Short mmCIF file of N, CA and C in Angstrom, two decimals:
data_model
loop_
_atom_site.label_atom_id
_atom_site.label_comp_id
_atom_site.label_asym_id
_atom_site.label_seq_id
_atom_site.Cartn_x
_atom_site.Cartn_y
_atom_site.Cartn_z
N MET A 13 0.82 -1.20 0.00
CA MET A 13 0.00 0.00 0.00
C MET A 13 0.87 1.27 0.00
N LEU A 14 1.88 1.30 0.85
CA LEU A 14 2.79 2.44 0.91
C LEU A 14 3.51 2.62 -0.43
N PHE A 15 3.87 1.50 -1.04
CA PHE A 15 4.55 1.55 -2.35
C PHE A 15 3.65 2.21 -3.39
N LEU A 16 2.35 1.83 -3.38
CA LEU A 16 1.41 2.40 -4.35
C LEU A 16 1.20 3.89 -4.11
N GLN A 17 1.16 4.29 -2.84
CA GLN A 17 0.99 5.72 -2.54
C GLN A 17 2.21 6.52 -3.03
N ARG A 18 3.40 5.97 -2.78
CA ARG A 18 4.62 6.64 -3.26
C ARG A 18 4.62 6.73 -4.77
N ARG A 19 4.23 5.64 -5.38
CA ARG A 19 4.19 5.60 -6.85
C ARG A 19 3.21 6.65 -7.39
N MET A 20 2.03 6.75 -6.75
CA MET A 20 1.03 7.75 -7.14
C MET A 20 1.58 9.17 -6.96
N LEU A 21 2.26 9.42 -5.84
CA LEU A 21 2.85 10.72 -5.57
C LEU A 21 3.90 11.06 -6.64
N PHE A 22 4.71 10.07 -6.97
CA PHE A 22 5.74 10.26 -8.01
C PHE A 22 5.09 10.61 -9.35
N LEU A 23 4.01 9.87 -9.69
CA LEU A 23 3.32 10.14 -10.95
C LEU A 23 2.64 11.51 -10.94
N GLN A 24 2.08 11.91 -9.80
CA GLN A 24 1.45 13.23 -9.70
C GLN A 24 2.49 14.34 -9.87
N ARG A 25 3.66 14.14 -9.24
CA ARG A 25 4.74 15.13 -9.40
C ARG A 25 5.17 15.22 -10.86
N GLY A 26 5.28 14.05 -11.50
CA GLY A 26 5.64 14.04 -12.92
C GLY A 26 4.62 14.78 -13.77
N MET A 27 3.33 14.56 -13.47
CA MET A 27 2.26 15.25 -14.20
C MET A 27 2.35 16.76 -13.97
N LEU A 28 2.60 17.17 -12.73
CA LEU A 28 2.73 18.59 -12.41
C LEU A 28 3.90 19.21 -13.17
N PHE A 29 5.01 18.48 -13.22
CA PHE A 29 6.18 18.95 -13.96
C PHE A 29 5.85 19.13 -15.44
N LEU A 30 5.14 18.12 -16.01
CA LEU A 30 4.76 18.21 -17.42
C LEU A 30 3.79 19.36 -17.68
N GLN A 31 2.85 19.57 -16.74
CA GLN A 31 1.90 20.67 -16.91
C GLN A 31 2.61 22.02 -16.86
N ARG A 32 3.58 22.14 -15.94
CA ARG A 32 4.36 23.39 -15.87
C ARG A 32 5.14 23.62 -17.16
N GLY A 33 5.74 22.54 -17.67
CA GLY A 33 6.47 22.65 -18.94
C GLY A 33 5.57 23.07 -20.08
N LEU A 34 4.36 22.49 -20.11
CA LEU A 34 3.40 22.83 -21.15
C LEU A 34 2.97 24.29 -21.04
N LEU A 35 2.73 24.75 -19.81
CA LEU A 35 2.35 26.14 -19.58
C LEU A 35 3.47 27.08 -20.04
N PHE A 36 4.71 26.70 -19.72
CA PHE A 36 5.85 27.50 -20.15
C PHE A 36 5.91 27.60 -21.67
N LEU A 37 5.71 26.45 -22.35
CA LEU A 37 5.76 26.45 -23.81
C LEU A 37 4.61 27.27 -24.40
N GLN A 38 3.43 27.18 -23.77
CA GLN A 38 2.30 27.97 -24.27
C GLN A 38 2.56 29.46 -24.12
N ARG A 39 3.14 29.86 -22.97
CA ARG A 39 3.47 31.27 -22.79
C ARG A 39 4.52 31.72 -23.78
N ARG A 40 5.49 30.85 -24.03
CA ARG A 40 6.55 31.18 -25.00
C ARG A 40 5.96 31.33 -26.40
N MET A 41 5.03 30.44 -26.76
CA MET A 41 4.38 30.54 -28.07
C MET A 41 3.59 31.84 -28.18
N LEU A 42 2.89 32.21 -27.10
CA LEU A 42 2.13 33.45 -27.10
C LEU A 42 3.06 34.64 -27.28
N PHE A 43 4.21 34.59 -26.58
CA PHE A 43 5.19 35.67 -26.73
C PHE A 43 5.66 35.77 -28.18
N PHE A 44 5.99 34.62 -28.80
CA PHE A 44 6.46 34.64 -30.17
C PHE A 44 5.38 35.14 -31.13
N GLN A 45 4.13 34.74 -30.87
CA GLN A 45 3.04 35.20 -31.73
C GLN A 45 2.88 36.71 -31.63
N ARG A 46 2.93 37.23 -30.39
CA ARG A 46 2.82 38.68 -30.21
C ARG A 46 3.97 39.41 -30.88
N TRP A 47 5.18 38.85 -30.71
CA TRP A 47 6.37 39.46 -31.31
C TRP A 47 6.24 39.48 -32.84
N MET A 48 5.76 38.37 -33.42
CA MET A 48 5.58 38.31 -34.87
C MET A 48 4.54 39.33 -35.33
N LEU A 49 3.45 39.46 -34.58
CA LEU A 49 2.43 40.46 -34.93
C LEU A 49 3.02 41.86 -34.89
N PHE A 50 3.81 42.14 -33.84
CA PHE A 50 4.44 43.45 -33.74
C PHE A 50 5.35 43.71 -34.94
N LEU A 51 6.17 42.69 -35.29
CA LEU A 51 7.09 42.87 -36.42
C LEU A 51 6.33 43.04 -37.73
N GLN A 52 5.23 42.29 -37.89
CA GLN A 52 4.44 42.42 -39.12
C GLN A 52 3.80 43.81 -39.21
N ARG A 53 3.29 44.32 -38.06
CA ARG A 53 2.72 45.66 -38.07
C ARG A 53 3.78 46.70 -38.41
N ARG A 54 4.97 46.50 -37.85
CA ARG A 54 6.09 47.42 -38.12
C ARG A 54 6.44 47.39 -39.61
N MET A 55 6.45 46.19 -40.19
CA MET A 55 6.76 46.08 -41.62
C MET A 55 5.70 46.76 -42.47
N LEU A 56 4.42 46.60 -42.08
CA LEU A 56 3.36 47.29 -42.81
C LEU A 56 3.53 48.80 -42.74
N PHE A 57 3.89 49.28 -41.54
CA PHE A 57 4.14 50.71 -41.37
C PHE A 57 5.27 51.17 -42.29
N LEU A 58 6.36 50.39 -42.33
CA LEU A 58 7.49 50.76 -43.19
C LEU A 58 7.11 50.70 -44.67
N GLN A 59 6.29 49.70 -45.04
CA GLN A 59 5.87 49.61 -46.44
C GLN A 59 5.01 50.82 -46.82
N ARG A 60 4.12 51.23 -45.89
CA ARG A 60 3.31 52.41 -46.17
C ARG A 60 4.19 53.65 -46.33
N GLY A 61 5.21 53.75 -45.46
CA GLY A 61 6.14 54.87 -45.58
C GLY A 61 6.87 54.85 -46.90
N MET A 62 7.26 53.64 -47.34
CA MET A 62 7.96 53.54 -48.62
C MET A 62 7.04 53.91 -49.79
N LEU A 63 5.78 53.49 -49.73
CA LEU A 63 4.83 53.88 -50.78
C LEU A 63 4.67 55.39 -50.83
N PHE A 64 4.56 56.00 -49.65
CA PHE A 64 4.44 57.46 -49.61
C PHE A 64 5.66 58.11 -50.25
N LEU A 65 6.86 57.60 -49.89
CA LEU A 65 8.08 58.19 -50.44
C LEU A 65 8.19 57.96 -51.94
N GLN A 66 7.75 56.80 -52.41
CA GLN A 66 7.78 56.55 -53.85
C GLN A 66 6.87 57.52 -54.59
N ARG A 67 5.67 57.76 -54.03
CA ARG A 67 4.77 58.73 -54.66
C ARG A 67 5.39 60.12 -54.66
N ARG A 68 6.02 60.46 -53.54
CA ARG A 68 6.68 61.77 -53.44
C ARG A 68 7.80 61.89 -54.47
N LEU A 69 8.59 60.82 -54.61
CA LEU A 69 9.67 60.84 -55.59
C LEU A 69 9.13 60.99 -57.01
N LEU A 70 8.06 60.27 -57.32
CA LEU A 70 7.45 60.41 -58.64
C LEU A 70 6.99 61.85 -58.88
N PHE A 71 6.38 62.43 -57.86
CA PHE A 71 5.94 63.81 -57.99
C PHE A 71 7.13 64.73 -58.26
N LEU A 72 8.22 64.53 -57.48
CA LEU A 72 9.39 65.39 -57.66
C LEU A 72 10.04 65.17 -59.03
N GLN A 73 10.05 63.93 -59.51
CA GLN A 73 10.62 63.67 -60.83
C GLN A 73 9.79 64.36 -61.92
N ARG A 74 8.46 64.28 -61.79
CA ARG A 74 7.61 64.96 -62.76
C ARG A 74 7.84 66.47 -62.73
N ARG A 75 7.97 66.99 -61.52
CA ARG A 75 8.22 68.43 -61.37
C ARG A 75 9.56 68.80 -62.02
N MET A 76 10.57 67.95 -61.82
CA MET A 76 11.87 68.22 -62.43
C MET A 76 11.79 68.20 -63.94
N LEU A 77 11.09 67.21 -64.48
CA LEU A 77 10.92 67.15 -65.94
C LEU A 77 10.21 68.40 -66.45
N PHE A 78 9.19 68.82 -65.72
CA PHE A 78 8.47 70.02 -66.11
C PHE A 78 9.40 71.23 -66.14
N LEU A 79 10.22 71.37 -65.08
CA LEU A 79 11.14 72.52 -65.03
C LEU A 79 12.21 72.43 -66.12
N GLN A 80 12.68 71.21 -66.41
CA GLN A 80 13.68 71.07 -67.46
C GLN A 80 13.09 71.44 -68.82
N ARG A 81 11.87 70.99 -69.09
CA ARG A 81 11.22 71.35 -70.35
C ARG A 81 11.03 72.86 -70.44
N ARG A 82 10.63 73.43 -69.32
CA ARG A 82 10.43 74.88 -69.31
C ARG A 82 11.74 75.61 -69.59
N MET A 83 12.85 75.07 -69.05
CA MET A 83 14.15 75.69 -69.30
C MET A 83 14.51 75.60 -70.77
N LEU A 84 14.14 74.48 -71.41
CA LEU A 84 14.45 74.34 -72.83
C LEU A 84 13.69 75.36 -73.68
N PHE A 85 12.43 75.58 -73.35
CA PHE A 85 11.60 76.43 -74.20
C PHE A 85 11.67 77.91 -73.82
N LYS A 86 12.04 78.19 -72.60
CA LYS A 86 12.12 79.58 -72.17
C LYS A 86 13.54 79.87 -71.73
N ARG A 87 14.10 80.93 -72.21
CA ARG A 87 15.45 81.29 -71.79
C ARG A 87 15.43 82.35 -70.70
N ARG A 88 14.27 82.95 -70.47
CA ARG A 88 14.21 83.97 -69.42
C ARG A 88 14.08 83.30 -68.06
N GLY A 89 14.65 83.90 -67.07
CA GLY A 89 14.57 83.39 -65.70
C GLY A 89 15.23 82.04 -65.51
N ILE A 90 16.30 81.78 -66.27
CA ILE A 90 16.97 80.48 -66.19
C ILE A 90 17.60 80.28 -64.82
N LEU A 91 18.18 81.34 -64.28
CA LEU A 91 18.85 81.22 -62.97
C LEU A 91 17.85 80.76 -61.91
N PHE A 92 16.68 81.37 -61.92
CA PHE A 92 15.65 80.99 -60.94
C PHE A 92 15.25 79.53 -61.12
N GLN A 93 15.08 79.12 -62.38
CA GLN A 93 14.66 77.75 -62.64
C GLN A 93 15.76 76.76 -62.27
N ARG A 94 17.01 77.16 -62.49
CA ARG A 94 18.11 76.27 -62.10
C ARG A 94 18.12 76.09 -60.59
N ARG A 95 17.86 77.18 -59.88
CA ARG A 95 17.79 77.07 -58.42
C ARG A 95 16.66 76.11 -58.03
N GLY A 96 15.55 76.22 -58.72
CA GLY A 96 14.43 75.31 -58.46
C GLY A 96 14.80 73.87 -58.74
N LEU A 97 15.55 73.65 -59.82
CA LEU A 97 15.99 72.29 -60.15
C LEU A 97 16.94 71.75 -59.10
N LEU A 98 17.87 72.59 -58.66
CA LEU A 98 18.81 72.14 -57.62
C LEU A 98 18.06 71.78 -56.35
N PHE A 99 17.09 72.63 -55.99
CA PHE A 99 16.30 72.34 -54.80
C PHE A 99 15.58 70.99 -54.95
N LEU A 100 14.98 70.77 -56.13
CA LEU A 100 14.27 69.51 -56.35
C LEU A 100 15.22 68.32 -56.32
N GLN A 101 16.41 68.50 -56.88
CA GLN A 101 17.38 67.39 -56.85
C GLN A 101 17.78 67.07 -55.42
N ARG A 102 17.98 68.12 -54.61
CA ARG A 102 18.32 67.86 -53.20
C ARG A 102 17.18 67.16 -52.48
N ARG A 103 15.94 67.59 -52.76
CA ARG A 103 14.79 66.93 -52.13
C ARG A 103 14.70 65.47 -52.56
N MET A 104 14.96 65.21 -53.83
CA MET A 104 14.89 63.83 -54.31
C MET A 104 15.96 62.98 -53.65
N LEU A 105 17.16 63.53 -53.51
CA LEU A 105 18.22 62.78 -52.81
C LEU A 105 17.82 62.49 -51.37
N PHE A 106 17.22 63.49 -50.72
CA PHE A 106 16.78 63.29 -49.35
C PHE A 106 15.77 62.14 -49.27
N PHE A 107 14.78 62.16 -50.17
CA PHE A 107 13.76 61.11 -50.14
C PHE A 107 14.35 59.74 -50.51
N GLN A 108 15.32 59.73 -51.43
CA GLN A 108 15.94 58.45 -51.78
C GLN A 108 16.72 57.89 -50.60
N ARG A 109 17.43 58.77 -49.88
CA ARG A 109 18.15 58.31 -48.68
C ARG A 109 17.17 57.76 -47.64
N TRP A 110 16.07 58.49 -47.46
CA TRP A 110 15.05 58.05 -46.50
C TRP A 110 14.48 56.69 -46.89
N MET A 111 14.27 56.47 -48.21
CA MET A 111 13.77 55.17 -48.68
C MET A 111 14.78 54.07 -48.41
N LEU A 112 16.06 54.36 -48.62
CA LEU A 112 17.09 53.36 -48.32
C LEU A 112 17.08 53.01 -46.84
N PHE A 113 16.92 54.03 -46.00
CA PHE A 113 16.84 53.79 -44.56
C PHE A 113 15.66 52.88 -44.22
N LEU A 114 14.50 53.15 -44.83
CA LEU A 114 13.32 52.32 -44.58
C LEU A 114 13.51 50.90 -45.11
N GLN A 115 14.17 50.77 -46.27
CA GLN A 115 14.41 49.44 -46.81
C GLN A 115 15.32 48.64 -45.89
N ARG A 116 16.35 49.31 -45.33
CA ARG A 116 17.22 48.62 -44.37
C ARG A 116 16.43 48.16 -43.15
N GLY A 117 15.54 49.03 -42.68
CA GLY A 117 14.69 48.65 -41.55
C GLY A 117 13.82 47.46 -41.88
N MET A 118 13.27 47.43 -43.09
CA MET A 118 12.43 46.30 -43.48
C MET A 118 13.24 45.02 -43.58
N LEU A 119 14.45 45.11 -44.13
CA LEU A 119 15.30 43.92 -44.20
C LEU A 119 15.62 43.39 -42.81
N PHE A 120 15.91 44.31 -41.89
CA PHE A 120 16.18 43.91 -40.51
C PHE A 120 14.98 43.18 -39.92
N LEU A 121 13.79 43.74 -40.12
CA LEU A 121 12.58 43.11 -39.57
C LEU A 121 12.30 41.77 -40.23
N GLN A 122 12.56 41.66 -41.53
CA GLN A 122 12.35 40.38 -42.20
C GLN A 122 13.30 39.32 -41.66
N ARG A 123 14.54 39.71 -41.39
CA ARG A 123 15.48 38.75 -40.79
C ARG A 123 15.01 38.32 -39.41
N ARG A 124 14.50 39.27 -38.61
CA ARG A 124 13.99 38.92 -37.28
C ARG A 124 12.82 37.96 -37.39
N LEU A 125 11.89 38.24 -38.32
CA LEU A 125 10.74 37.35 -38.51
C LEU A 125 11.19 35.96 -38.92
N LEU A 126 12.17 35.89 -39.81
CA LEU A 126 12.68 34.60 -40.26
C LEU A 126 13.28 33.84 -39.08
N CYS A 127 14.06 34.54 -38.24
CA CYS A 127 14.64 33.88 -37.06
C CYS A 127 13.54 33.34 -36.16
N ILE A 128 12.49 34.13 -35.96
CA ILE A 128 11.40 33.67 -35.10
C ILE A 128 10.73 32.45 -35.70
N CYS A 129 10.51 32.48 -37.03
CA CYS A 129 9.85 31.35 -37.68
C CYS A 129 10.71 30.10 -37.59
N ILE A 130 12.02 30.26 -37.66
CA ILE A 130 12.91 29.09 -37.63
C ILE A 130 13.03 28.55 -36.21
N TYR A 131 13.23 29.45 -35.24
CA TYR A 131 13.55 28.99 -33.89
C TYR A 131 12.35 28.86 -32.96
N SER A 132 11.18 29.32 -33.36
CA SER A 132 10.05 29.22 -32.44
C SER A 132 9.49 27.79 -32.45
N PRO A 133 8.90 27.38 -31.33
CA PRO A 133 8.37 26.01 -31.26
C PRO A 133 7.17 25.80 -32.18
N MET A 134 6.49 26.89 -32.57
CA MET A 134 5.29 26.71 -33.39
C MET A 134 5.61 26.65 -34.87
N GLY A 135 6.82 27.01 -35.27
CA GLY A 135 7.18 26.94 -36.68
C GLY A 135 6.62 28.12 -37.45
N VAL A 136 6.49 27.95 -38.74
CA VAL A 136 6.07 29.05 -39.60
C VAL A 136 4.57 29.29 -39.52
N THR A 137 3.79 28.23 -39.35
CA THR A 137 2.33 28.35 -39.44
C THR A 137 1.72 29.00 -38.21
N GLY A 138 2.37 28.88 -37.06
CA GLY A 138 1.81 29.45 -35.84
C GLY A 138 0.80 28.54 -35.17
N LYS A 139 0.78 27.26 -35.54
CA LYS A 139 -0.18 26.31 -34.94
C LYS A 139 0.53 25.40 -33.97
#
């Protein structure tokens, strides 16, 4: 009888240990899921920023083409138009640098997501 009680106690402790381990893994999975959601939201934010910058760049390129055409057909006020072109070129460089910065951020986040998908217990599917 004492042997059976000890055996039952041992089995109950084992079950408790397994339940704690399962709870730990569930919490870890929840953490990874939240982290992946955060990274995905961040990537969406960066993609929206990049779309905005691409539209801005297109606008600036069109404006530059317009000013260049105007310079070809009009010789008056060339100095002013050249200043406008230089300003637009500087703005375009600024936006291109900003886009590169956002692309680097997106690459960083994609690498983090890939690491999470590889090393998380739930794998890529999240199940």
